[in-house]
CSV table of C-alpha atoms and ligand atoms in Angstrom, one decimal:
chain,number,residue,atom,x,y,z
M,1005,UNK,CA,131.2,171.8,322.1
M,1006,UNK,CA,130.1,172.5,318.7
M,1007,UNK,CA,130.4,176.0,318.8
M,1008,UNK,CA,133.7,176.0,320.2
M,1009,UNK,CA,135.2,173.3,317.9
M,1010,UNK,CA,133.9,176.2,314.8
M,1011,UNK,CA,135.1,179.1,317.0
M,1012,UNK,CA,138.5,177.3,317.3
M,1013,UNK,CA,138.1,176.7,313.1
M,1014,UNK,CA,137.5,180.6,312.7
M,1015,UNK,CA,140.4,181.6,314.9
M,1016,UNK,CA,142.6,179.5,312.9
M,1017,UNK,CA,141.2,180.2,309.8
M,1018,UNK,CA,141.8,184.6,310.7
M,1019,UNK,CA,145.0,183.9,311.9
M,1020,UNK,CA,146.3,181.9,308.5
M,1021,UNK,CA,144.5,184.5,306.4
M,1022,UNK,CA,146.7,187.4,308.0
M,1023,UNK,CA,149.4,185.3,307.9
M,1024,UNK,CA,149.1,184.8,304.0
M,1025,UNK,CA,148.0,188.6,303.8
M,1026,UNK,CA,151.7,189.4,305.8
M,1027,UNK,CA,153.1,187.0,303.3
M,1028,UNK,CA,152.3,188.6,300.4
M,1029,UNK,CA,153.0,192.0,301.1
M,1030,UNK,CA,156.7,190.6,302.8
M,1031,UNK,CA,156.7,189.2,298.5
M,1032,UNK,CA,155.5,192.5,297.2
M,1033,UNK,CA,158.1,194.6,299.1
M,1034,UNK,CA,160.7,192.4,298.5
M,1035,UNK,CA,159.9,191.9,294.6
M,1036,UNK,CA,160.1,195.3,293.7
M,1037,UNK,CA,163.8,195.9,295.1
M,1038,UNK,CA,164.7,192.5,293.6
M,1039,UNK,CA,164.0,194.2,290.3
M,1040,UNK,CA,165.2,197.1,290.9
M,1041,UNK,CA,168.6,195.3,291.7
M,1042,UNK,CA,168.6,192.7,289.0
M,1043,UNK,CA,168.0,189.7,291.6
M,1044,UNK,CA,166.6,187.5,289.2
M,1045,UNK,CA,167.9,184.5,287.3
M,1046,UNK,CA,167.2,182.2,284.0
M,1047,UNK,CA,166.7,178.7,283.5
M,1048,UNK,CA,166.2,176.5,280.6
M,1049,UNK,CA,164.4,173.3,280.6
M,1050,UNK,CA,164.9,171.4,277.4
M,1051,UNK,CA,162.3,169.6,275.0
M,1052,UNK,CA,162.9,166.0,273.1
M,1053,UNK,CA,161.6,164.3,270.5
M,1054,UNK,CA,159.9,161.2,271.9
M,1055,UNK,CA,160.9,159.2,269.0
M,1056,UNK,CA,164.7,159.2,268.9
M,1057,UNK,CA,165.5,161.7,271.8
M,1058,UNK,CA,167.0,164.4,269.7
M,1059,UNK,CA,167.0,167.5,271.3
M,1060,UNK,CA,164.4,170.1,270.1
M,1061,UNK,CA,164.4,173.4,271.8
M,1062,UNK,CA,164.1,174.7,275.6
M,1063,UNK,CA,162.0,176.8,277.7
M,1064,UNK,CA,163.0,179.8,279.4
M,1065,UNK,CA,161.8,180.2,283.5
M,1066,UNK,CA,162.9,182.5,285.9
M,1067,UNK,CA,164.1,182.3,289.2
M,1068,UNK,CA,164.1,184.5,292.3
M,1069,UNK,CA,166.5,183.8,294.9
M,1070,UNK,CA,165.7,186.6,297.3
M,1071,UNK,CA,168.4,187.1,300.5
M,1072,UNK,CA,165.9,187.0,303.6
M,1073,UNK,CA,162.7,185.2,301.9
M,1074,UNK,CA,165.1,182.6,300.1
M,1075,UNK,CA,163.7,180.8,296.7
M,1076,UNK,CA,159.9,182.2,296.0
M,1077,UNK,CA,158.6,180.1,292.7
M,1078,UNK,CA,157.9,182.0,289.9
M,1079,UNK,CA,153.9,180.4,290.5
M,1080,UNK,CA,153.6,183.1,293.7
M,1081,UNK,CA,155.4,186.2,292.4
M,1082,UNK,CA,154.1,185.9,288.6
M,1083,UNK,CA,150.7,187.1,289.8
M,1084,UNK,CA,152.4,189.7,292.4
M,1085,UNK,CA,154.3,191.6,289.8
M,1086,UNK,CA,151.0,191.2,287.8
M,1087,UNK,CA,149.0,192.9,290.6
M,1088,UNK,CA,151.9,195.6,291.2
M,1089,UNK,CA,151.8,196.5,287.3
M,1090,UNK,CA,155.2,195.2,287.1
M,1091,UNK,CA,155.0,192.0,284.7
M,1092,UNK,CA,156.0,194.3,281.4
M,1093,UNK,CA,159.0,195.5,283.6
M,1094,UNK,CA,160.0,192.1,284.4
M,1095,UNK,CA,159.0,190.3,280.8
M,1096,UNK,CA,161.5,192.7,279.4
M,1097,UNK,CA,163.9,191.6,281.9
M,1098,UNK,CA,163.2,188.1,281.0
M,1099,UNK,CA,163.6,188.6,277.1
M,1100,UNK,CA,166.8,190.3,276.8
M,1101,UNK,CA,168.2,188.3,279.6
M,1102,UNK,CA,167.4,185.9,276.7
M,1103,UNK,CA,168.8,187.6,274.3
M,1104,UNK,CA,171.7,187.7,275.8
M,1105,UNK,CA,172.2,184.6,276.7
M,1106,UNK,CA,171.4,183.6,273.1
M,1107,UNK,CA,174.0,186.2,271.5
M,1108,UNK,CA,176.6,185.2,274.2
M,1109,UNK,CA,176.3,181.6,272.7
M,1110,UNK,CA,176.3,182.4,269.2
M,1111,UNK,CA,179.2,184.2,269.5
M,1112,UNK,CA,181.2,181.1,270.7
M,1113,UNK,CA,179.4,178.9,267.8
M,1114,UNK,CA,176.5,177.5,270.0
M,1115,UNK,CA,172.4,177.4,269.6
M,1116,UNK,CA,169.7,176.0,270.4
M,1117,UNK,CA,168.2,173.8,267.6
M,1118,UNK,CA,164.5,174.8,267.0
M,1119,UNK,CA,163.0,177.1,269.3
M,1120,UNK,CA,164.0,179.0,272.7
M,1121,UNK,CA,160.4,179.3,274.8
M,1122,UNK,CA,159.3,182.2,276.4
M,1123,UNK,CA,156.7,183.1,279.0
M,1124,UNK,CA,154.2,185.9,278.5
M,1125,UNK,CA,151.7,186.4,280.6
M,1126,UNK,CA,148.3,187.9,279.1
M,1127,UNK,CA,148.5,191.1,280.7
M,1128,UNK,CA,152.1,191.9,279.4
M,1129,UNK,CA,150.6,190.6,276.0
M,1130,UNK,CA,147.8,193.1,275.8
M,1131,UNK,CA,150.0,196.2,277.6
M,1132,UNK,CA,150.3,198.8,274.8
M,1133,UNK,CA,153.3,198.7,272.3
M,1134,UNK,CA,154.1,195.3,273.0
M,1135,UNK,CA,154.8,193.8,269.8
M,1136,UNK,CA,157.1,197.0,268.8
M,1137,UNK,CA,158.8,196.5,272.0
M,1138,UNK,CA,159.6,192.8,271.5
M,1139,UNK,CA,160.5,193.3,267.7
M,1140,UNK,CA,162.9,196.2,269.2
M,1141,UNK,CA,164.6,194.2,271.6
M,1142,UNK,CA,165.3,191.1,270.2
M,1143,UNK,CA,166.9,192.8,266.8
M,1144,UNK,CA,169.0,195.1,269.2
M,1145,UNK,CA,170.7,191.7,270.3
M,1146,UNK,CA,171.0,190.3,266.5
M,1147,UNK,CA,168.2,187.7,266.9
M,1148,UNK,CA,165.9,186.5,264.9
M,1149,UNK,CA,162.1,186.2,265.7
M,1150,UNK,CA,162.0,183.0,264.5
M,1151,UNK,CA,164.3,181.3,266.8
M,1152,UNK,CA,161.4,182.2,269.4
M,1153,UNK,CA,158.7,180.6,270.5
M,1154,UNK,CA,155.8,182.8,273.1
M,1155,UNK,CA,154.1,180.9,275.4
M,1156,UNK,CA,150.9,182.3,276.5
M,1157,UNK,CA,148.2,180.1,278.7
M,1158,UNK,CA,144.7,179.2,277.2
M,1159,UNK,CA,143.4,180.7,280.5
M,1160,UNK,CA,145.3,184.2,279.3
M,1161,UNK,CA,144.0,183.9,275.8
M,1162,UNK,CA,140.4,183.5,276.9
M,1163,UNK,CA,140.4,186.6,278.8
M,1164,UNK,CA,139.9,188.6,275.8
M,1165,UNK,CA,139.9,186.4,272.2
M,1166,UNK,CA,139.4,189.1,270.1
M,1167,UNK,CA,142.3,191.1,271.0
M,1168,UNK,CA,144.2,188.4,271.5
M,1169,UNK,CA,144.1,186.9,268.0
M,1170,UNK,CA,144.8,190.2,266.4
M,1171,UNK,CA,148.0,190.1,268.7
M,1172,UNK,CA,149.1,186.4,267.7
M,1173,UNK,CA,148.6,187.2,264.4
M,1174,UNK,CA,150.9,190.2,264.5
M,1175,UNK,CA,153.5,188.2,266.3
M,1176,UNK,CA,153.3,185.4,263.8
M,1177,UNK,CA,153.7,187.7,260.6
M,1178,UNK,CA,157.3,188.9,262.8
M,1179,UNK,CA,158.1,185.0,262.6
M,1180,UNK,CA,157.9,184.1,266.3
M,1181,UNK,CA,156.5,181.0,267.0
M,1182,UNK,CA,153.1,181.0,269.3
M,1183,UNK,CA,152.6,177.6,271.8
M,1184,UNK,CA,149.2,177.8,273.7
M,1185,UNK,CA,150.3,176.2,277.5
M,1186,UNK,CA,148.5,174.6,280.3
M,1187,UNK,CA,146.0,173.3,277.7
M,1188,UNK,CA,143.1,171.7,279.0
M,1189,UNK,CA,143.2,173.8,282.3
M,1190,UNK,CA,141.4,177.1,281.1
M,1191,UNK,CA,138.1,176.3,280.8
M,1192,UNK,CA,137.8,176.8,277.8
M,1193,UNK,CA,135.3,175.4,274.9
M,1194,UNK,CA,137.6,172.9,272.8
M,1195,UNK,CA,135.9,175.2,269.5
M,1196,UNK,CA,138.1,178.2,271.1
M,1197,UNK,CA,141.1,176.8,269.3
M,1198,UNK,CA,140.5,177.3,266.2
M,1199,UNK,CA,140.3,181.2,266.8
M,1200,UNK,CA,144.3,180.9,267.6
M,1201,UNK,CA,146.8,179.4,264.9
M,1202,UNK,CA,149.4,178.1,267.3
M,1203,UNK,CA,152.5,176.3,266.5
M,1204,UNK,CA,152.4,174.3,269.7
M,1205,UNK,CA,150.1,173.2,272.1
M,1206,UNK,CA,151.2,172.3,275.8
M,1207,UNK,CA,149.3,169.9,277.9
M,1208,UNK,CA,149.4,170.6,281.2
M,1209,UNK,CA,151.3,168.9,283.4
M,1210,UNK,CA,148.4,167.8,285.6
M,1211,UNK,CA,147.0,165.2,283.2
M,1212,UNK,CA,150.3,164.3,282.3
M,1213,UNK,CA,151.1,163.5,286.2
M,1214,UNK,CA,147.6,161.1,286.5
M,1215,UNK,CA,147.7,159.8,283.3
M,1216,UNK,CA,148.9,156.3,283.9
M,1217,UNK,CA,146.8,156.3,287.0
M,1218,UNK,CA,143.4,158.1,285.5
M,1219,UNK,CA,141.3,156.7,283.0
M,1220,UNK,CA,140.1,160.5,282.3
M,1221,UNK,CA,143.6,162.0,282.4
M,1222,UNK,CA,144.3,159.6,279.6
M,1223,UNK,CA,142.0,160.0,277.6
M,1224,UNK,CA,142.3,164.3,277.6
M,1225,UNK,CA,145.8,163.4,276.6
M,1226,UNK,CA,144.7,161.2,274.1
M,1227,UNK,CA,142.3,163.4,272.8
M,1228,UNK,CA,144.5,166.4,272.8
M,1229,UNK,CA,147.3,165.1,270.8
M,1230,UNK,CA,144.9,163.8,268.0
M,1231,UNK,CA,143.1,166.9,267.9
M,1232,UNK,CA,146.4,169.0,267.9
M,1233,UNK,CA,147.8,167.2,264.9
M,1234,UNK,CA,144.0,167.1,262.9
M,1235,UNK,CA,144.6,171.0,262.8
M,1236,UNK,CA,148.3,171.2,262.4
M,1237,UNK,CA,149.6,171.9,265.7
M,1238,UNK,CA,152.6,170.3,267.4
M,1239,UNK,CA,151.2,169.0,270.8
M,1240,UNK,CA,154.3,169.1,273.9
M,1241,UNK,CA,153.6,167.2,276.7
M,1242,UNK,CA,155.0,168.7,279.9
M,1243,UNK,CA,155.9,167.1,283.4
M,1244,UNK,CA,157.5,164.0,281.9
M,1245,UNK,CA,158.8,162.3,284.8
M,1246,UNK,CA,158.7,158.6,284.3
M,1247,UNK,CA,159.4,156.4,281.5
M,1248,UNK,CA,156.1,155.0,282.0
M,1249,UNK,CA,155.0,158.1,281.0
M,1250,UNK,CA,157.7,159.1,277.7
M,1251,UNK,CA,156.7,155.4,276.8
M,1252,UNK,CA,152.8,155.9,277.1
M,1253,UNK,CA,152.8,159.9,274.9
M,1254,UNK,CA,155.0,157.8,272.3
M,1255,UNK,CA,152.5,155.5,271.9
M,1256,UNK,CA,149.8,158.4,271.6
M,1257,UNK,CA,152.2,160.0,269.1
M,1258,UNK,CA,152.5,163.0,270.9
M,1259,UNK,CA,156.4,164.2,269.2
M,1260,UNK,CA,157.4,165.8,272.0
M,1261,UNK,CA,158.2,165.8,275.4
M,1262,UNK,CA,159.5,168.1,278.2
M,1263,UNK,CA,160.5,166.7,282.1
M,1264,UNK,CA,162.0,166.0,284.9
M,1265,UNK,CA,162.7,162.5,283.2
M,1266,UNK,CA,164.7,164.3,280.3
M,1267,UNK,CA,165.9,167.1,282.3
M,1268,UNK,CA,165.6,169.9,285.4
M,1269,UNK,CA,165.5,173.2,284.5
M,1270,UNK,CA,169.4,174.5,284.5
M,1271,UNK,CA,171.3,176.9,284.9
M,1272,UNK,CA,172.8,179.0,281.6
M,1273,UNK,CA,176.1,177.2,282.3
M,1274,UNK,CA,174.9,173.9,283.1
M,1275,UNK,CA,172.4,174.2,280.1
M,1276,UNK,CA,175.5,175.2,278.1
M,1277,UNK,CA,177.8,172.2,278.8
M,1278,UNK,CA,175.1,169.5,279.0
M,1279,UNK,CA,172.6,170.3,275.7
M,1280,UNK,CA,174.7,172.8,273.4
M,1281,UNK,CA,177.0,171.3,271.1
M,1282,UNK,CA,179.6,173.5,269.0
M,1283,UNK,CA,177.7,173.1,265.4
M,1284,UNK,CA,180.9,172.1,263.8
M,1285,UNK,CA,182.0,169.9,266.4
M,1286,UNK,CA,185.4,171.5,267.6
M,1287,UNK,CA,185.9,174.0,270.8
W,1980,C2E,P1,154.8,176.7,282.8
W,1980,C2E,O1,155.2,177.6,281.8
W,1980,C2E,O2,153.7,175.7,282.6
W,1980,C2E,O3,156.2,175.9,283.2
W,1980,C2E,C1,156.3,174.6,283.5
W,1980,C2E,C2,156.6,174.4,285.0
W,1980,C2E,O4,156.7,173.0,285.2
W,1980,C2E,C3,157.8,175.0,285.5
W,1980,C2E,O5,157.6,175.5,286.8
W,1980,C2E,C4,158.8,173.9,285.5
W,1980,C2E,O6,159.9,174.0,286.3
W,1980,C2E,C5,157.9,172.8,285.9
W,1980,C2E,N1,158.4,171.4,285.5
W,1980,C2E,C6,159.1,171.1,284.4
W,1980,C2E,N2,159.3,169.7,284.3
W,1980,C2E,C7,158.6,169.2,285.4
W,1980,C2E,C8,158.3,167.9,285.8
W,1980,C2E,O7,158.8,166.9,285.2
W,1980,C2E,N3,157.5,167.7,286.9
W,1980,C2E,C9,157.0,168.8,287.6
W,1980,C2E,N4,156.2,168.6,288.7
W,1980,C2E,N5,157.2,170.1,287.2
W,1980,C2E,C10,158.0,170.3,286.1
W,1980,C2E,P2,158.1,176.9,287.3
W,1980,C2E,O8,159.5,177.2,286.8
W,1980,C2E,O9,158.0,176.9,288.8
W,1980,C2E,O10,157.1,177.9,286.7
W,1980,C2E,C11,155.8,177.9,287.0
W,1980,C2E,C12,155.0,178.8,286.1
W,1980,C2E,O11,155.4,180.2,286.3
W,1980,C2E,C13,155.2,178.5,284.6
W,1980,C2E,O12,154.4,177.4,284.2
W,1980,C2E,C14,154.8,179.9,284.0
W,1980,C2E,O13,153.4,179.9,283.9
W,1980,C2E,C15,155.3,180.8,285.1
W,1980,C2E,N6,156.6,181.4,284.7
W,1980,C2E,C16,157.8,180.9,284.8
W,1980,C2E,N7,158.8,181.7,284.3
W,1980,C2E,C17,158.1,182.7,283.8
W,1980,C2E,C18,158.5,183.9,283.1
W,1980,C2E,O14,159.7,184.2,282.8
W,1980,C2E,N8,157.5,184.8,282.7
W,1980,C2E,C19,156.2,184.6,283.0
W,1980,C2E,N9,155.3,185.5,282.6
W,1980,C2E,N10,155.8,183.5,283.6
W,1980,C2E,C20,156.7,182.6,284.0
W,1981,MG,MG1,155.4,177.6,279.8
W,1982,MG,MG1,152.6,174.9,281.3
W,1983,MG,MG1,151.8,176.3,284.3
């Protein structure tokens, strides 16, 4: 009876394994045509001050509606396009998408007040002529470096320190802005930070989501925020959802705040009529 109940288990277990195997290369397949064809799309999440609400900056995330697999989240075909060698193709894709978006708004007398967020992932960070690249890019579309902010995860940053300092530090003497995310999920040792002079430091959204329900959660928050500001980082708290939650980082004095509570991620348009106000107040 035993062995049959595991024999069952093992069938199952092969079976689900090619089916995530088929998956994947179905992802794979399909990714590279949807860059090919430009199937890709930009959101932008904003960020609040806790204290007062004012609106601070956004984030940038990309979207992948693909015609026979439907939505894939960027969390499944991030580390595809990594695999395939195709993240640099697709982070320039992201930044002048950016860019353009940026220009486009400018030109009709709109920004975004502090900083525009960006995703890098390590491997695009590291890939040769990187920083010439970006510098290239973004003053091809009249922007300045310092209306950007690069988001790399601790996890990224740990892979090789060394290298990656000398790489923030080049970015930072551009004038982009440098936020470590996922903080707290890499593994790290907390005396890692002080190798990398961030602007910002994002706490995951995991202890965000348990921390008015874990003790521990709370207290990492806690802890991160008062660390963060000790060495002159500003801490962001992602996956804001409740008030409960806006309420409890405000107490922490974490300044700012990014969620579902403030705001989905939306679409350039959506983004544009909701958040962006003409700076002289006429249309
Ligand atoms: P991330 O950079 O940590 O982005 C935050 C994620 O949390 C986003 O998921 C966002 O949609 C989601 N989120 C925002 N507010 C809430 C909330 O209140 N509750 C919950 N549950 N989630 C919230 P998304 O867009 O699916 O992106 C997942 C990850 O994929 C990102 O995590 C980032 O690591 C990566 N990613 C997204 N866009 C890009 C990109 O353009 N380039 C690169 N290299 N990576 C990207
Ligand atoms: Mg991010
Ligand atoms: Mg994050
Ligand atoms: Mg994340």
């Amino acid at each position: 009876y035993q062995a049959k109940a595991t024999g069952a288990g093992s069938v199952f277990y092969t079976q689900s394994l090619a089916d995530d195997l088929h998956r994947r290369q179905r992802v794979s397949d399909r990714f590279k045509l949807a860059l090919e064809s430009d199937m890709f799309h930009l959101v932008f999440q904003p960020q609040v001050r806790l204290e007062g609400g004012s609106f601070e900056g956004c984030e940038v995330l990309i979207r992948w509606r693909d015609e026979e697999l439907g939505a894939v989240p960027p969390s499944e075909f991030i580390p595809i396009a990594e695999e395939l060698g195709l993240i640099t193709k697709l982070g320039e894709w992201v930044l002048s998408q950016t860019c353009r978006h940026m220009s486009d708004w400018a030109a009709r007398g709109l920004s975004v007040p502090g900083r525009v967020a960006i995703n890098i992932s390590a491997q695009e960070l590291m890939s040769s002529g990187y920083v010439a690249n970006l510098e290239d890019t973004v003053a091809s579309f009249g922007c300045d470096p310092s209306a950007f902010e690069l988001e790399i995860t601790e996890h990224g940053l740990m892979q090789d320190i060394l290298a990656g300092k000398e790489i923030l530090n080049e970015l930072e003497d551009l004038g982009f802005r440098i936020a470590i995310d996922d903080f707290g999920t890499g593994y790290s040792s907390l005396s890692y930070v002080k190798h990398f002079s961030a602007d910002q430091l994002k706490i995951d959204l995991s202890f965000v989501r348990d921390m008015m329900v874990d003790p521990a959660s709370n207290a990492i928050v806690a802890a991160t925020i008062a660390m963060a500001e000790k060495l002159g980082m500003q801490s962001v708290a992602e996956g804001v959802e409740t008030k409960e939650q806006a309420d409890a980082l405000k107490a922490m004095n974490c300044p700012i705040a990014q969620g579902y509570y403030y705001s989905r991620p939306l679409d350039a348009q959506d983004f544009e009529d909701t958040w962006l106000i003409p700076a002289n107040g006429t249309t």
